[in-house]
XYZ file of C-alpha atoms in Angstrom:
679
model
C 24.111 -24.905 0.416
C 20.903 -25.374 1.895
C 19.118 -24.755 -0.391
C 19.802 -26.866 -2.431
C 19.813 -29.747 0.116
C 16.234 -28.914 1.307
C 13.489 -30.943 -1.050
C 10.379 -30.088 -0.230
C 7.159 -31.740 -0.783
C 5.639 -31.169 -4.172
C 1.785 -30.115 -4.910
C -0.158 -33.243 -6.425
C -2.150 -32.816 -9.355
C -5.164 -31.342 -7.617
C -3.206 -28.271 -6.186
C -1.901 -27.973 -9.158
C -4.942 -27.532 -10.742
C -6.391 -24.857 -8.845
C -3.680 -22.614 -8.699
C -3.767 -23.003 -12.442
C -7.543 -21.964 -12.075
C -6.610 -19.048 -9.851
C -4.316 -17.590 -12.593
C -7.380 -17.893 -15.265
C -9.323 -15.848 -12.886
C -6.894 -13.461 -12.056
C -6.585 -12.950 -16.134
C -10.217 -12.743 -16.235
C -10.876 -10.172 -13.447
C -7.925 -8.329 -15.301
C -9.477 -8.088 -18.620
C -13.033 -7.499 -16.919
C -11.629 -4.768 -15.670
C -10.269 -3.354 -19.406
C -13.799 -3.190 -20.583
C -15.265 -1.761 -17.425
C -13.027 0.766 -16.922
C -12.789 3.826 -18.737
C -8.195 3.857 -19.216
C -8.322 6.919 -21.355
C -8.561 9.302 -18.971
C -6.088 10.493 -15.785
C -8.741 9.828 -12.844
C -9.716 6.352 -15.135
C -6.890 5.583 -15.158
C -5.165 5.981 -11.702
C -8.246 6.250 -9.739
C -10.358 4.025 -11.609
C -12.804 6.906 -12.671
C -13.782 7.217 -8.933
C -16.714 5.063 -9.262
C -15.994 2.198 -6.570
C -18.445 1.083 -3.902
C -17.618 0.372 -0.078
C -17.555 -2.984 -0.627
C -14.296 -3.298 -3.304
C -12.516 -0.146 -1.860
C -12.919 -1.731 1.826
C -11.357 -5.160 0.244
C -8.908 -2.925 -1.888
C -7.610 -1.733 1.629
C -7.484 -4.667 3.310
C -5.574 -6.346 0.736
C -3.186 -3.346 -0.551
C -2.040 -4.476 3.613
C -2.428 -7.574 3.897
C 0.712 -9.414 1.998
C 2.355 -12.431 1.359
C 4.808 -10.734 3.923
C 2.252 -11.264 6.799
C 1.592 -14.278 6.132
C 5.056 -15.073 6.901
C 5.916 -12.308 9.257
C 2.579 -11.831 11.726
C 2.870 -15.693 11.602
C 7.219 -15.832 11.964
C 6.429 -13.332 14.759
C 3.514 -14.840 16.653
C 5.760 -18.641 16.758
C 9.110 -16.452 18.429
C 7.604 -14.419 20.547
C 3.453 -14.663 20.637
C 0.678 -12.620 20.608
C 2.787 -8.847 21.457
C 2.259 -8.686 17.539
C -1.028 -8.654 16.771
C -1.113 -5.129 18.762
C -0.592 -3.910 14.788
C -3.784 -5.380 13.774
C -5.347 -3.622 16.109
C -3.893 -0.016 16.030
C -4.421 -0.487 12.406
C -8.575 -0.929 13.272
C -8.535 2.227 14.874
C -6.132 4.554 12.701
C -7.808 3.260 9.904
C -11.605 5.117 10.632
C -9.047 8.231 11.482
C -7.833 8.133 7.519
C -12.143 8.051 7.061
C -12.618 10.193 9.533
C -10.009 13.103 9.371
C -7.834 12.583 6.432
C -10.662 11.667 3.451
C -12.933 14.259 3.902
C -10.342 16.866 2.861
C -8.580 14.684 0.219
C -11.863 14.066 -1.513
C -12.945 18.302 -0.707
C -9.857 18.861 -2.727
C -10.290 16.103 -5.589
C -6.832 15.031 -4.696
C -5.421 12.769 -7.167
C -1.530 12.239 -5.322
C -1.062 13.031 -1.915
C 1.758 14.570 -2.588
C -0.060 16.796 -4.814
C -1.931 17.720 -1.658
C 1.448 19.016 -0.240
C 1.932 20.707 -3.069
C -1.280 22.633 -3.710
C -1.105 23.306 0.145
C 2.251 25.466 0.231
C 3.209 25.906 -3.363
C 6.148 25.141 -4.629
C 8.264 22.277 -6.127
C 10.696 20.963 -4.195
C 8.726 19.567 -1.184
C 6.358 17.221 -3.633
C 9.244 15.938 -5.635
C 10.951 15.212 -2.688
C 7.963 13.110 -0.808
C 6.950 11.560 -4.100
C 10.842 10.117 -4.649
C 11.204 9.280 -1.602
C 8.030 7.365 -1.113
C 9.409 5.536 -4.555
C 12.725 4.367 -3.381
C 10.825 3.486 -0.136
C 8.465 1.350 -2.265
C 11.696 -0.498 -4.083
C 13.555 -1.472 -1.192
C 10.691 -2.276 1.509
C 7.440 -3.207 0.319
C 8.896 -4.732 -2.932
C 11.805 -6.507 -1.949
C 9.916 -7.643 1.404
C 6.844 -9.222 -0.344
C 9.616 -10.872 -2.779
C 11.351 -12.878 -0.372
C 8.657 -13.723 1.826
C 6.839 -15.077 -1.303
C 9.740 -16.656 -2.580
C 10.247 -18.295 0.797
C 6.507 -20.177 0.500
C 7.428 -21.225 -2.648
C 11.242 -22.973 -2.263
C 9.241 -24.529 0.461
C 6.100 -25.569 -1.089
C 6.559 -26.354 -4.986
C 10.425 -26.778 -4.632
C 10.032 -24.207 -8.656
C 13.408 -22.716 -9.539
C 13.026 -19.327 -7.529
C 13.458 -16.801 -10.663
C 11.586 -18.530 -12.573
C 8.293 -18.378 -10.316
C 8.789 -15.364 -9.112
C 8.825 -13.810 -12.569
C 5.884 -15.627 -13.569
C 3.526 -13.556 -10.485
C 5.574 -10.518 -11.191
C 4.594 -10.834 -15.164
C 1.306 -11.442 -14.323
C 0.592 -8.311 -11.085
C 2.339 -6.210 -14.111
C 0.181 -7.241 -16.373
C -2.741 -6.769 -14.427
C -1.903 -3.194 -13.728
C -0.686 -1.872 -16.689
C -3.705 -3.052 -19.025
C -6.413 -2.192 -16.480
C -4.765 0.308 -13.613
C -6.981 0.552 -10.635
C -9.797 -0.778 -11.340
C -8.098 -3.668 -12.778
C -6.047 -3.938 -8.805
C -9.297 -3.061 -6.882
C -11.014 -5.816 -8.544
C -8.024 -8.400 -8.081
C -7.468 -7.037 -4.358
C -11.852 -7.573 -4.351
C -11.298 -11.537 -5.380
C -8.225 -12.110 -3.383
C -9.141 -10.538 0.074
C -11.948 -13.463 -0.303
C -9.914 -16.118 -1.143
C -7.242 -14.899 2.312
C -10.200 -14.682 4.403
C -11.649 -17.939 3.156
C -8.148 -19.544 2.968
C -6.542 -18.351 6.067
C -10.023 -19.578 8.519
C -9.345 -23.055 7.258
C -6.085 -22.926 8.282
C -7.127 -21.573 11.201
C -9.533 -24.021 12.479
C -7.966 -27.265 11.342
C -4.700 -26.083 13.694
C -6.719 -24.792 16.242
C -8.736 -28.833 16.085
C -4.889 -30.234 16.193
C -3.940 -28.487 19.938
C -6.820 -28.532 21.627
C -8.390 -25.051 21.141
C -6.940 -22.079 22.375
C -6.974 -23.153 26.159
C -4.897 -26.287 24.442
C -2.504 -23.655 22.844
C -1.666 -21.405 25.826
C -0.528 -24.532 27.099
C 1.356 -26.375 24.554
C 2.838 -23.345 23.103
C 4.984 -22.366 26.408
C 6.554 -25.564 25.975
C 7.309 -25.803 22.103
C 11.187 -26.022 22.375
C 13.234 -28.191 20.024
C 14.990 -30.676 21.649
C 18.141 -28.966 21.498
C 16.893 -26.514 23.764
C 14.862 -28.969 25.639
C 18.498 -30.982 26.119
C 20.246 -28.002 26.929
C 21.438 -25.005 30.016
C 20.703 -22.479 27.741
C 17.684 -20.054 27.627
C 17.599 -19.294 24.411
C 14.881 -20.897 22.030
C 12.360 -20.309 24.946
C 9.052 -18.878 24.954
C 9.181 -15.619 26.374
C 7.010 -15.593 29.392
C 4.823 -12.647 28.079
C 4.029 -14.615 25.158
C -0.111 -14.243 25.464
C 0.427 -10.678 26.651
C 0.091 -8.234 24.014
C 1.113 -4.662 25.119
C 3.979 -5.397 27.660
C 6.286 -3.666 29.553
C 6.948 -0.313 29.016
C 10.717 -0.534 28.962
C 12.229 -4.311 28.679
C 9.958 -5.835 26.291
C 9.735 -6.387 22.495
C 6.107 -4.639 22.543
C 6.094 -1.521 24.798
C 3.010 -0.575 25.914
C 3.950 2.950 25.975
C 6.466 2.808 22.732
C 3.663 1.585 21.243
C 0.177 3.433 21.765
C 2.149 6.969 21.554
C 4.982 6.080 19.427
C 4.494 2.940 16.694
C 0.736 4.792 16.554
C 2.065 7.640 14.757
C 4.003 5.716 12.326
C 0.808 3.753 11.728
C -0.800 7.331 10.958
C 1.646 7.335 7.876
C 0.400 4.449 6.893
C -2.623 4.153 6.760
C -3.666 8.172 6.705
C -0.338 9.932 4.561
C 0.491 6.201 1.977
C 0.251 6.523 -1.671
C -0.625 2.634 -2.087
C -3.265 2.536 0.757
C -4.596 6.365 0.431
C -5.595 5.913 -3.582
C -7.846 3.024 -2.800
C -10.298 4.848 -0.658
C -10.006 8.146 -3.313
C -11.239 5.772 -5.803
C -14.531 5.350 -3.616
C -17.867 7.093 -5.828
C -18.828 8.952 -2.298
C -17.256 10.492 0.767
C -19.998 7.981 1.993
C -18.743 4.825 0.011
C -14.955 5.882 1.266
C -15.786 5.678 4.607
C -17.518 2.452 4.485
C -15.096 0.807 3.063
C -12.772 2.292 6.006
C -15.067 0.512 8.038
C -15.140 -2.442 6.631
C -11.523 -2.980 6.648
C -11.414 -2.254 10.409
C -13.855 -5.001 10.727
C -11.853 -7.377 8.423
C -8.579 -6.426 10.646
C -10.313 -8.211 13.139
C -9.321 -11.182 12.065
C -5.120 -11.188 11.542
C -4.372 -12.265 15.521
C -6.977 -15.437 14.680
C -6.176 -16.249 11.226
C -2.028 -15.634 10.930
C -0.634 -14.691 14.445
C -1.905 -17.789 16.290
C -1.464 -20.815 13.309
C 1.672 -19.649 13.774
C 2.166 -20.221 17.039
C 0.257 -23.414 16.004
C 2.942 -24.526 13.887
C 5.465 -24.118 16.132
C 3.499 -26.720 18.656
C 3.430 -28.769 15.724
C 6.980 -28.643 14.350
C 9.220 -27.078 17.187
C 12.330 -29.014 16.211
C 11.988 -26.802 12.436
C 10.229 -23.553 13.428
C 12.010 -23.221 17.030
C 15.371 -23.623 16.195
C 17.985 -22.444 18.160
C 21.083 -24.161 16.603
C 22.808 -21.616 14.068
C 24.182 -24.584 12.161
C 21.140 -26.760 12.061
C 18.545 -23.660 11.533
C 20.509 -23.141 8.266
C 20.347 -26.373 7.582
C 16.351 -25.613 7.879
C 14.976 -22.608 6.254
C 18.693 -20.833 5.053
C 19.144 -18.379 8.325
C 21.493 -18.860 11.342
C 19.226 -16.746 13.252
C 15.714 -18.868 13.433
C 13.217 -20.277 11.920
C 10.053 -19.103 12.772
C 9.894 -17.230 9.328
C 8.719 -20.407 7.617
C 6.120 -21.216 10.438
C 2.771 -20.561 7.771
C 3.960 -22.471 4.996
C 5.064 -25.434 7.297
C 1.437 -25.876 9.397
C 0.036 -25.523 5.458
C 1.866 -28.192 4.157
C 1.522 -30.322 7.235
C -2.183 -29.857 8.389
C -3.994 -29.484 4.569
C -4.770 -32.346 2.795
C -4.719 -32.170 -0.939
C -6.692 -29.679 -2.497
C -6.623 -27.457 0.291
C -2.826 -26.806 0.306
C -3.501 -26.029 -3.582
C -5.841 -23.422 -2.342
C -2.973 -22.004 -0.014
C -0.891 -21.396 -2.668
C -3.348 -19.657 -4.677
C -3.832 -17.592 -1.391
C -0.039 -16.815 -0.787
C 0.119 -15.757 -4.799
C -2.917 -13.475 -4.264
C -1.647 -11.876 -1.158
C 1.638 -11.018 -2.686
C 0.053 -10.176 -6.478
C -2.837 -7.912 -4.115
C 0.457 -6.108 -2.535
C 2.487 -5.555 -5.836
C -0.618 -4.712 -7.709
C -0.664 -1.896 -5.234
C 2.157 -1.285 -5.191
C 3.444 -0.823 -9.005
C -0.249 0.960 -9.898
C 0.740 3.798 -6.663
C 4.008 4.310 -8.794
C 3.116 4.792 -11.447
C 0.565 7.147 -10.303
C 3.477 8.928 -8.295
C 5.913 9.188 -11.296
C 3.946 10.116 -13.493
C 1.291 13.107 -12.282
C 4.575 14.267 -9.639
C 7.732 13.470 -10.920
C 7.194 12.842 -15.139
C 4.489 15.768 -14.621
C 7.013 18.456 -13.777
C 9.015 18.166 -15.937
C 6.599 17.664 -18.918
C 4.076 19.932 -18.060
C 2.223 19.944 -21.461
C 2.859 16.259 -21.785
C -0.745 15.078 -23.557
C -3.173 12.056 -21.562
C -1.723 9.337 -23.675
C 2.392 10.258 -22.757
C 0.652 10.050 -19.115
C -0.115 6.357 -19.341
C 2.160 5.348 -21.530
C 5.283 6.755 -18.911
C 2.991 5.180 -16.355
C 3.213 1.827 -17.786
C 6.711 2.025 -18.948
C 7.116 3.061 -14.708
C 5.849 -0.818 -13.602
C 7.865 -2.386 -15.961
C 10.530 -0.495 -15.054
C 9.704 -0.870 -11.656
C 8.611 -4.832 -12.011
C 13.009 -4.826 -13.337
C 13.779 -3.326 -10.401
C 12.425 -5.682 -7.887
C 13.769 -8.747 -9.862
C 17.452 -7.002 -10.376
C 16.695 -6.784 -5.867
C 15.997 -10.956 -5.179
C 19.205 -11.685 -4.636
C 19.338 -9.356 -1.874
C 16.487 -9.910 -0.873
C 17.375 -13.768 -0.521
C 19.963 -12.429 2.217
C 17.129 -10.377 4.471
C 17.823 -12.659 7.557
C 16.403 -10.622 9.888
C 14.925 -13.060 12.293
C 11.363 -11.546 12.715
C 10.253 -9.685 9.481
C 7.129 -8.096 10.328
C 9.638 -6.642 13.036
C 12.040 -5.520 10.352
C 9.468 -3.866 8.726
C 8.367 -1.873 11.421
C 11.341 -0.938 12.234
C 12.271 0.374 8.729
C 9.249 2.860 9.151
C 10.067 3.661 12.162
C 12.781 5.718 10.932
C 11.013 7.350 8.053
C 7.730 7.188 8.589
C 7.466 10.067 11.864
C 8.156 13.044 9.449
C 5.888 12.787 6.721
C 2.651 11.749 9.482
C 3.898 15.006 11.404
C 4.026 16.648 8.227
C 0.564 16.056 6.731
C -1.392 15.853 10.862
C -0.423 19.918 10.829
C -1.103 20.671 7.028
C -4.428 19.072 7.406
C -5.310 20.366 11.409
C -2.911 23.722 10.900
C -3.191 26.456 8.269
C -1.010 28.438 9.315
C 2.143 25.440 8.765
C 4.497 27.149 5.514
C 6.233 25.351 3.023
C 9.572 26.466 4.313
C 8.906 25.329 8.151
C 7.688 21.737 5.751
C 10.678 21.225 3.951
C 13.320 21.651 6.849
C 11.191 19.841 9.191
C 11.224 16.956 6.695
C 14.591 17.206 5.685
C 16.287 17.312 9.529
C 13.951 14.233 9.852
C 14.766 12.260 7.235
C 18.622 12.879 7.943
C 17.732 11.812 12.094
C 16.219 8.700 10.736
C 18.532 7.917 8.436
C 21.231 8.220 10.461
C 19.106 5.858 13.370
C 19.097 3.293 10.253
C 23.136 3.420 9.758
C 23.571 2.736 13.280
C 20.709 -0.028 13.367
C 22.228 -1.786 10.603
C 26.216 -1.717 11.475
C 25.923 -2.122 14.826
C 23.162 -5.501 14.612
C 21.747 -6.752 17.944
C 23.454 -9.538 19.819
C 22.660 -13.315 19.629
C 20.733 -14.508 22.461
C 23.279 -15.471 25.212
C 25.650 -12.642 23.883
C 26.799 -9.413 25.737
C 25.444 -6.130 24.231
C 28.087 -3.813 22.766
C 25.843 -1.483 20.964
C 25.629 2.148 21.763
C 22.784 3.102 24.580
C 21.004 5.205 21.879
C 21.047 2.010 19.692
C 20.537 -0.927 22.097
C 18.253 1.409 25.088
C 15.927 3.472 22.738
C 13.209 1.470 21.390
C 12.747 2.173 18.156
C 9.064 3.054 18.870
C 10.102 5.750 21.679
C 12.510 6.685 18.466
C 9.454 7.343 16.320
C 7.720 9.098 19.287
C 10.917 11.107 19.780
C 11.412 11.857 15.766
C 8.047 12.575 15.121
C 7.613 15.753 17.565
C 11.228 16.797 16.810
C 9.606 17.466 13.441
C 6.717 19.211 14.362
C 8.447 21.457 16.621
C 10.914 22.420 14.002
C 8.182 23.083 11.024
C 6.193 24.872 13.845
C 8.960 27.295 14.973
C 10.225 27.922 11.339
C 6.513 28.779 9.726
C 6.126 31.251 12.853
C 9.170 32.946 11.406
C 8.801 32.363 7.407
C 5.192 34.113 5.314
C 3.594 31.466 3.232
C 4.269 30.734 -0.626
C 1.801 33.033 -2.681
C 0.862 29.698 -4.642
C -0.143 28.026 -1.076
C -3.844 27.196 -0.400
C -5.541 26.226 2.692
C -9.248 26.865 0.489
C -10.824 22.988 1.182
C -7.509 21.370 1.736
C -7.527 21.756 5.530
C -9.914 20.230 7.962
C -11.355 23.429 8.896
C -11.746 24.662 5.870
C -12.837 21.828 4.148
C -15.866 23.575 3.064
C -14.907 26.690 1.558
C -15.173 27.826 -2.166
C -12.026 26.644 -3.805
C -9.476 28.867 -4.261
C -8.871 30.671 -7.886
C -5.331 30.175 -7.774
C -5.608 26.451 -7.139
C -5.762 24.198 -9.603
C -6.765 20.014 -9.420
C -4.403 17.896 -11.061
C -7.374 15.993 -12.669
C -8.268 19.407 -14.920
C -6.065 17.382 -16.813
C -9.036 15.246 -17.839
C -10.644 17.994 -18.930
C -8.750 18.761 -21.880
C -10.249 15.496 -23.126
C -13.198 16.574 -23.461
C -12.043 19.996 -25.583
C -10.189 17.778 -28.130
C -11.407 17.206 -31.609
C -11.379 13.700 -32.842
C -8.878 12.240 -34.996
C -6.734 9.799 -35.425
C -3.569 10.965 -36.001
C -0.705 12.033 -34.557
C -0.657 14.899 -31.941
C 0.213 17.676 -34.371
C -3.039 16.984 -36.197
C -4.701 17.095 -33.086
C -3.003 20.670 -32.296
C -4.842 21.859 -36.401
C -8.076 20.351 -35.323
C -8.478 22.083 -32.153
C -6.620 25.430 -33.714
C -9.170 25.164 -36.699
C -12.277 24.223 -33.708
C -10.939 27.610 -32.645
C -10.780 29.856 -35.249
C -14.592 28.657 -36.636
C -15.744 29.894 -33.004
C -14.635 32.700 -34.066
C -17.329 33.221 -36.423
C -19.528 30.387 -37.373
C -20.286 30.780 -41.155
C -16.807 32.415 -41.925
C -14.545 30.171 -43.979
C -10.407 30.270 -43.604
C -7.992 29.387 -45.661
C -7.075 27.048 -42.498
C -10.317 25.223 -42.096
C -10.526 23.643 -45.174
C -7.033 22.686 -45.293
C -7.313 20.398 -41.749
C -10.623 19.254 -42.606
C -9.263 18.113 -45.807
C -5.838 15.853 -43.458
C -8.408 14.989 -40.979
C -10.480 13.103 -43.730
C -7.853 11.705 -46.069
C -5.853 10.009 -43.366
C -6.331 6.652 -43.351
C -8.514 4.442 -40.145
C -6.125 2.457 -38.477
C -5.781 -1.251 -38.377
C -7.882 -3.423 -36.460
C -4.294 -4.567 -34.627
C -3.608 -1.093 -34.110
C -6.894 -0.879 -33.029
C -6.443 -3.469 -30.194
C -3.570 -2.500 -29.022
C -4.821 1.110 -28.482
C -7.738 -0.314 -26.779
C -5.482 -2.982 -24.965
C -3.287 -0.281 -23.024
C -5.999 2.163 -22.426
C -5.138 4.716 -25.184
C -7.967 6.012 -25.692
C -7.781 9.438 -24.994
C -9.227 11.080 -28.384
C -11.952 9.082 -28.804
C -15.535 9.859 -29.095
C -15.727 7.379 -25.888
C -12.786 9.535 -23.842
C -14.074 12.390 -24.354
C -17.623 11.370 -22.681
C -15.631 9.590 -19.984
C -13.899 12.399 -19.550
C -17.397 14.297 -18.983
C -19.055 12.020 -16.587
C -16.077 11.888 -14.762
C -15.888 16.059 -14.095
C -19.552 15.899 -13.470
C -18.909 12.834 -11.233
C -15.663 15.009 -9.719
C -17.951 18.177 -9.056
C -20.545 16.564 -6.562
C -17.437 13.969 -4.927
C -15.885 17.012 -3.911
C -18.887 18.959 -2.276
C -19.467 16.247 0.349
C -22.686 16.223 0.280
C -24.065 13.349 1.806
C -27.073 11.270 2.850
C -27.621 11.952 5.845
C -28.940 8.699 7.123
C -26.171 7.156 5.811
C -24.056 9.375 7.822
C -26.307 8.622 10.605
C -25.709 4.873 10.327
C -21.667 5.055 9.112
C -21.406 7.491 11.890
C -22.740 4.858 14.792
C -20.311 1.826 12.723
C -17.313 3.897 13.531
C -18.303 4.077 17.297
C -18.766 0.059 16.900
C -15.496 -0.888 15.154
C -13.351 1.947 17.272
C -14.921 0.109 20.757
C -14.088 -3.134 19.270
C -10.523 -2.238 18.256
C -10.266 -0.865 22.020
C -11.894 -4.041 23.125
C -9.572 -6.419 22.155
C -6.247 -4.216 23.350
C -7.535 -4.468 26.700
C -8.411 -8.268 26.200
C -5.158 -9.124 25.431
C -2.954 -7.082 27.624
C -4.377 -7.515 30.781
């Protein structure tokens, strides 16, 4: 096997020291979050108590997006096809602001905890909420986690030569530990550290890389001549750089980045990712106010200017410096170099790091790659546990205690980890050439219906549950058919005839996303006109036009579970004793001076119960099972009061003006960069 023949360079002593220090710091961050966060409540564990400022929110938005698949995928696509893939990053600069100024005001006004919860409260019924949650969980496992593990494993294999499963188990264990113990607070604090490491590390690689090729002008000249010897001494055009490599948005028909398809089709998939995906939106919902949430969106938008220069262009530099490896064109040689017959552009970034970085900095970049992998996985694990606990498990166990929900959330994290490990052999065989384009294509098959649903839910008050459900079902079926056809009829290799059906060969996935989006929109609108809303459906504070309305009496927020903690009698025993105490308390409320037979009995049981051992108390604290304690009651009360203020959408008008000015600036920057690199 090529993998066993390849001898990756080992890290030196100082590199290993830096990697170990990174893990120690990550553990320290997780422990700090355990001390700081109120994890004994639903909002405390899953939404960091809604107490985050704009800095960690913005950093977490960026880190949750930029995972190891971006280091591998963006750089790999840059090496293969030039700067075109950078359009996804500039597009995100604008779409993130759509989250902050259109979607978040509605989500926050409604006190949303999860996005399927929003759909359930907006339309009523259970099937739509359940369907969205299950589909999201499946997508997390088989696209986000699998791709992250593949890209992380690729870097580890090239850089360390460690046993693949041992290395991934170590990172998964660290990731799982941070998520299980600290909840979203630990995730966001970890993401803040990861963002700092990723930005500093990638800027360092970029600077050294540009100095090697003579700056941007030197890159433009040398990249167009960066071909392997096999390509150079053959008559084939295979392995040659694209003529439009330094044009971002390209020909609308015969290109890999059609400008019309990107603007009108890919933007739809981006709306799902940034505005309607639990992994991303959950970070913004953890903000202490709408202003801080919007500030976090602005910060993430400003940072998103960097990836074209720090990830895409370094991938192109790697092709210039290592053309025989990164730009290999002979299947047999590619298989020997990277274990893939279709090309080795995915090794561009780790190849550049190992080639240029000195001792110490190489270890720093190893830590950066681990940071990227772990930040993405922590975000996915926490969001998946939130979706499962609240939207799936909560549907079957309506009276589940807060402690039970905390336990189930952690078990779900462990299950996701286990499935991720089992999926590693499949991930190792993902050889789609350009990993990042593979991610975007798969998203285009399933995300347009979800984007259509959330846009209509927020902007149109007449949509009904039946219209939304059947629109989703139709969109899912059509998208699944396209995906199956795409995987059945693989693109031809360079020089081979394209024998795929026209619907696959002639319709770019971006145009397909546009078609699927409008098909879903039309279906939802038509069915909604002929059906009535469900009795439990609500629009008050759940659409853009009604976000300031008085809450509906029939609309119940998921975080009402935290109010139950406020009312609990403090016990140290089982749920049965808690219920006895609550019953006794209610009896006392009827007559403060009355002494019944029940009250002394409950009181006796309560005081006779032996206090927990130190080990059990440490276990409860470590896992965050603090519901039923005085601290948890106090935290629940504070969070309940904070939620009332948060959902009111009240803001300082000077802060609002400052934010509005900045959103115009950041969107202007995004548009300028699009135009500058496309003409």
